[in-house]
Coordinates of C-alpha atoms in Angstrom, one line a residue:
M24 CA 0.3 14.8 -15.9
V25 CA -3.3 13.7 -15.6
P26 CA -3.8 10.4 -13.7
S27 CA -5.9 7.6 -15.1
Q28 CA -9.3 7.3 -13.3
R29 CA -11.6 4.4 -12.9
F30 CA -14.3 3.7 -10.3
G31 CA -13.6 7.0 -8.7
V32 CA -9.9 6.2 -8.0
K33 CA -7.1 8.2 -9.6
V34 CA -3.9 6.2 -10.4
M35 CA -0.4 7.1 -11.6
S36 CA 2.1 4.3 -12.4
M37 CA 5.5 3.9 -14.0
A38 CA 3.8 1.1 -16.0
F39 CA 1.9 3.8 -18.0
F40 CA 5.1 5.0 -19.5
Q41 CA 6.6 1.7 -20.6
Q42 CA 6.7 0.7 -24.3
N43 CA 6.9 -3.0 -23.4
E44 CA 4.9 -4.0 -20.4
E45 CA 6.9 -7.2 -20.0
E46 CA 10.2 -5.3 -19.6
A47 CA 11.5 -4.5 -16.2
I48 CA 12.3 -1.0 -15.1
I49 CA 15.9 -1.1 -13.9
W50 CA 16.8 2.1 -12.1
R51 CA 19.1 3.1 -9.4
G52 CA 18.2 5.3 -6.4
P53 CA 18.6 8.8 -8.0
M54 CA 16.4 7.9 -11.0
I55 CA 13.7 6.4 -8.7
H56 CA 13.9 9.5 -6.5
N57 CA 13.4 11.8 -9.5
A58 CA 10.5 9.7 -10.9
I59 CA 8.7 9.7 -7.5
N60 CA 9.2 13.4 -7.1
Q61 CA 7.8 14.1 -10.6
F62 CA 4.8 11.9 -10.0
L63 CA 4.1 13.8 -6.8
Q64 CA 4.7 17.3 -8.1
M65 CA 3.6 17.2 -11.7
T66 CA 0.5 15.1 -11.4
D67 CA -2.9 16.9 -11.2
W68 CA -4.4 15.0 -8.3
G69 CA -7.1 17.6 -7.7
E70 CA -8.2 17.7 -4.0
P71 CA -8.1 14.1 -2.9
D72 CA -9.6 13.1 0.5
Y73 CA -6.7 10.6 0.9
M74 CA -3.6 9.8 -1.1
V75 CA -2.4 6.2 -0.9
V76 CA 1.1 5.5 -2.2
D77 CA 1.5 1.8 -2.9
L78 CA 5.1 0.9 -2.4
P79 CA 7.1 -2.3 -3.0
P80 CA 7.7 -4.5 0.0
G81 CA 11.0 -4.0 1.9
T82 CA 13.4 -1.2 2.6
S83 CA 14.5 -0.1 -0.9
D84 CA 15.0 3.4 -2.4
A85 CA 11.3 3.9 -3.3
P86 CA 9.9 3.7 0.3
L87 CA 12.8 5.8 1.6
T88 CA 12.3 8.5 -1.0
V89 CA 8.6 8.6 -0.2
M90 CA 9.3 8.9 3.5
Q91 CA 11.7 11.7 2.9
T92 CA 9.6 13.6 0.4
L93 CA 6.0 13.5 1.6
N94 CA 4.4 14.8 4.7
L95 CA 2.9 11.5 5.7
D96 CA 0.1 10.8 8.2
G97 CA 1.3 7.2 8.5
F98 CA 1.9 3.8 6.9
V99 CA -0.3 0.8 6.6
I100 CA 1.8 -2.4 6.4
V101 CA 0.4 -5.1 4.1
S102 CA 1.7 -8.6 4.5
T103 CA 0.7 -12.1 3.4
P104 CA 0.4 -15.0 5.8
Q105 CA 3.8 -16.5 5.1
E106 CA 6.6 -16.2 7.7
L107 CA 9.0 -14.7 5.1
A108 CA 6.5 -12.0 4.1
A109 CA 6.0 -11.2 7.8
L110 CA 9.7 -10.9 8.3
D111 CA 9.9 -8.5 5.4
A112 CA 7.0 -6.5 6.8
K113 CA 8.8 -6.4 10.2
R114 CA 11.9 -4.8 8.5
S115 CA 9.6 -2.2 6.9
I116 CA 8.1 -1.4 10.3
N117 CA 11.5 -1.0 11.8
M118 CA 12.6 1.3 9.0
I119 CA 9.5 3.4 9.3
R120 CA 10.1 3.7 13.1
K121 CA 13.7 4.7 12.5
M122 CA 12.4 7.5 10.3
N123 CA 10.2 8.6 13.2
L124 CA 7.0 8.0 11.2
D125 CA 3.8 6.4 12.3
V126 CA 2.7 2.9 11.5
L127 CA -1.1 2.9 11.5
G128 CA -1.4 -0.8 11.5
V129 CA -1.0 -4.1 9.7
V130 CA -3.3 -5.8 7.1
E131 CA -3.1 -9.4 6.0
N132 CA -3.6 -9.8 2.3
M133 CA -4.4 -13.1 0.5
T134 CA -5.3 -14.8 3.8
G135 CA -6.9 -18.3 3.9
G136 CA -6.7 -21.4 1.8
L137 CA -3.3 -22.7 0.9
F138 CA -1.5 -19.5 2.1
G139 CA -2.7 -20.0 5.7
Q140 CA -3.6 -17.1 7.9
G141 CA -2.5 -15.2 11.0
A142 CA 1.1 -14.2 10.4
A143 CA 0.3 -10.5 10.0
E144 CA -1.9 -10.5 13.1
E145 CA 0.9 -12.1 15.1
L146 CA 3.3 -9.5 13.7
A147 CA 1.0 -6.6 14.7
Y148 CA 0.7 -8.0 18.2
E149 CA 4.5 -8.6 18.5
M150 CA 5.3 -5.1 17.2
G151 CA 2.6 -3.4 19.4
I152 CA 0.6 -1.9 16.5
P153 CA -3.0 -2.4 15.5
F154 CA -4.1 -5.3 13.3
L155 CA -6.5 -3.6 10.9
G156 CA -8.0 -6.7 9.3
A157 CA -7.6 -9.3 6.6
V158 CA -8.4 -9.6 2.9
N159 CA -9.4 -13.2 2.2
L160 CA -8.2 -14.9 -0.9
R161 CA -11.3 -15.3 -3.1
P162 CA -12.1 -16.3 -6.6
D163 CA -13.8 -12.9 -7.0
Y164 CA -10.4 -11.4 -7.6
L165 CA -10.0 -13.3 -10.9
D166 CA -12.6 -11.0 -12.5
A167 CA -10.6 -8.0 -13.9
L168 CA -13.6 -6.1 -15.2
E169 CA -15.0 -4.8 -11.9
P170 CA -13.4 -4.6 -8.4
P171 CA -14.9 -7.2 -6.1
V172 CA -15.4 -4.5 -3.5
L173 CA -18.2 -3.2 -5.6
T174 CA -19.8 -6.6 -6.4
N175 CA -19.3 -8.8 -3.2
E176 CA -20.7 -7.7 0.2
D177 CA -18.2 -9.8 2.1
V178 CA -15.3 -8.2 0.2
A179 CA -16.8 -4.7 0.8
A180 CA -17.2 -5.5 4.5
E181 CA -13.5 -6.5 4.7
F182 CA -12.4 -3.3 3.1
D183 CA -14.8 -1.1 5.1
Y184 CA -13.4 -2.7 8.3
I185 CA -9.8 -1.9 7.3
A186 CA -10.8 1.6 6.2
L187 CA -12.5 2.3 9.5
G188 CA -9.4 1.1 11.4
V189 CA -7.1 3.4 9.3
T190 CA -9.5 6.3 9.9
R191 CA -9.5 5.6 13.7
Q192 CA -5.8 5.6 13.7
L193 CA -5.6 8.9 11.7
V194 CA -8.1 10.6 13.9
G195 CA -6.3 9.4 17.1
N196 CA -2.9 10.6 15.8
R197 CA -4.3 14.1 15.3
V198 CA -5.8 14.5 18.8

């Protein structure tokens, strides 16, 4: 399989194989496991510098399959500022630790405005892991034509800061 590519990023998604994009994919564990393995083994990724696997929140079959299938350098936990989201992120951190894998840090997404801020940073402190930064909720994300990271210096700075934190953690884990 050849991944779609845009703005220098290769992507593979189950959504690419759906006839009706509004229809839910309802699969049990073994089917999810097989699909993830096929994506990993049958996709021509080339020689990527990094591979980021975006997983659903929580402790479902998909994260467990990825943890058991890939040789991972670590996880970045992404949470929103709400307490319930932070609780879900905490469960994910505990699952990752039970699997003896590294948590590189926590990022707070959609921070500011009506969602509030700080729950992910508090979670990182409580769990003894680095807080990698925050992605502020901005109107720039409403434009689907171009990623705001390419058009807004503030957005680029947020992502650069997070990427630098992840890189520091990866380098530190290899020493």
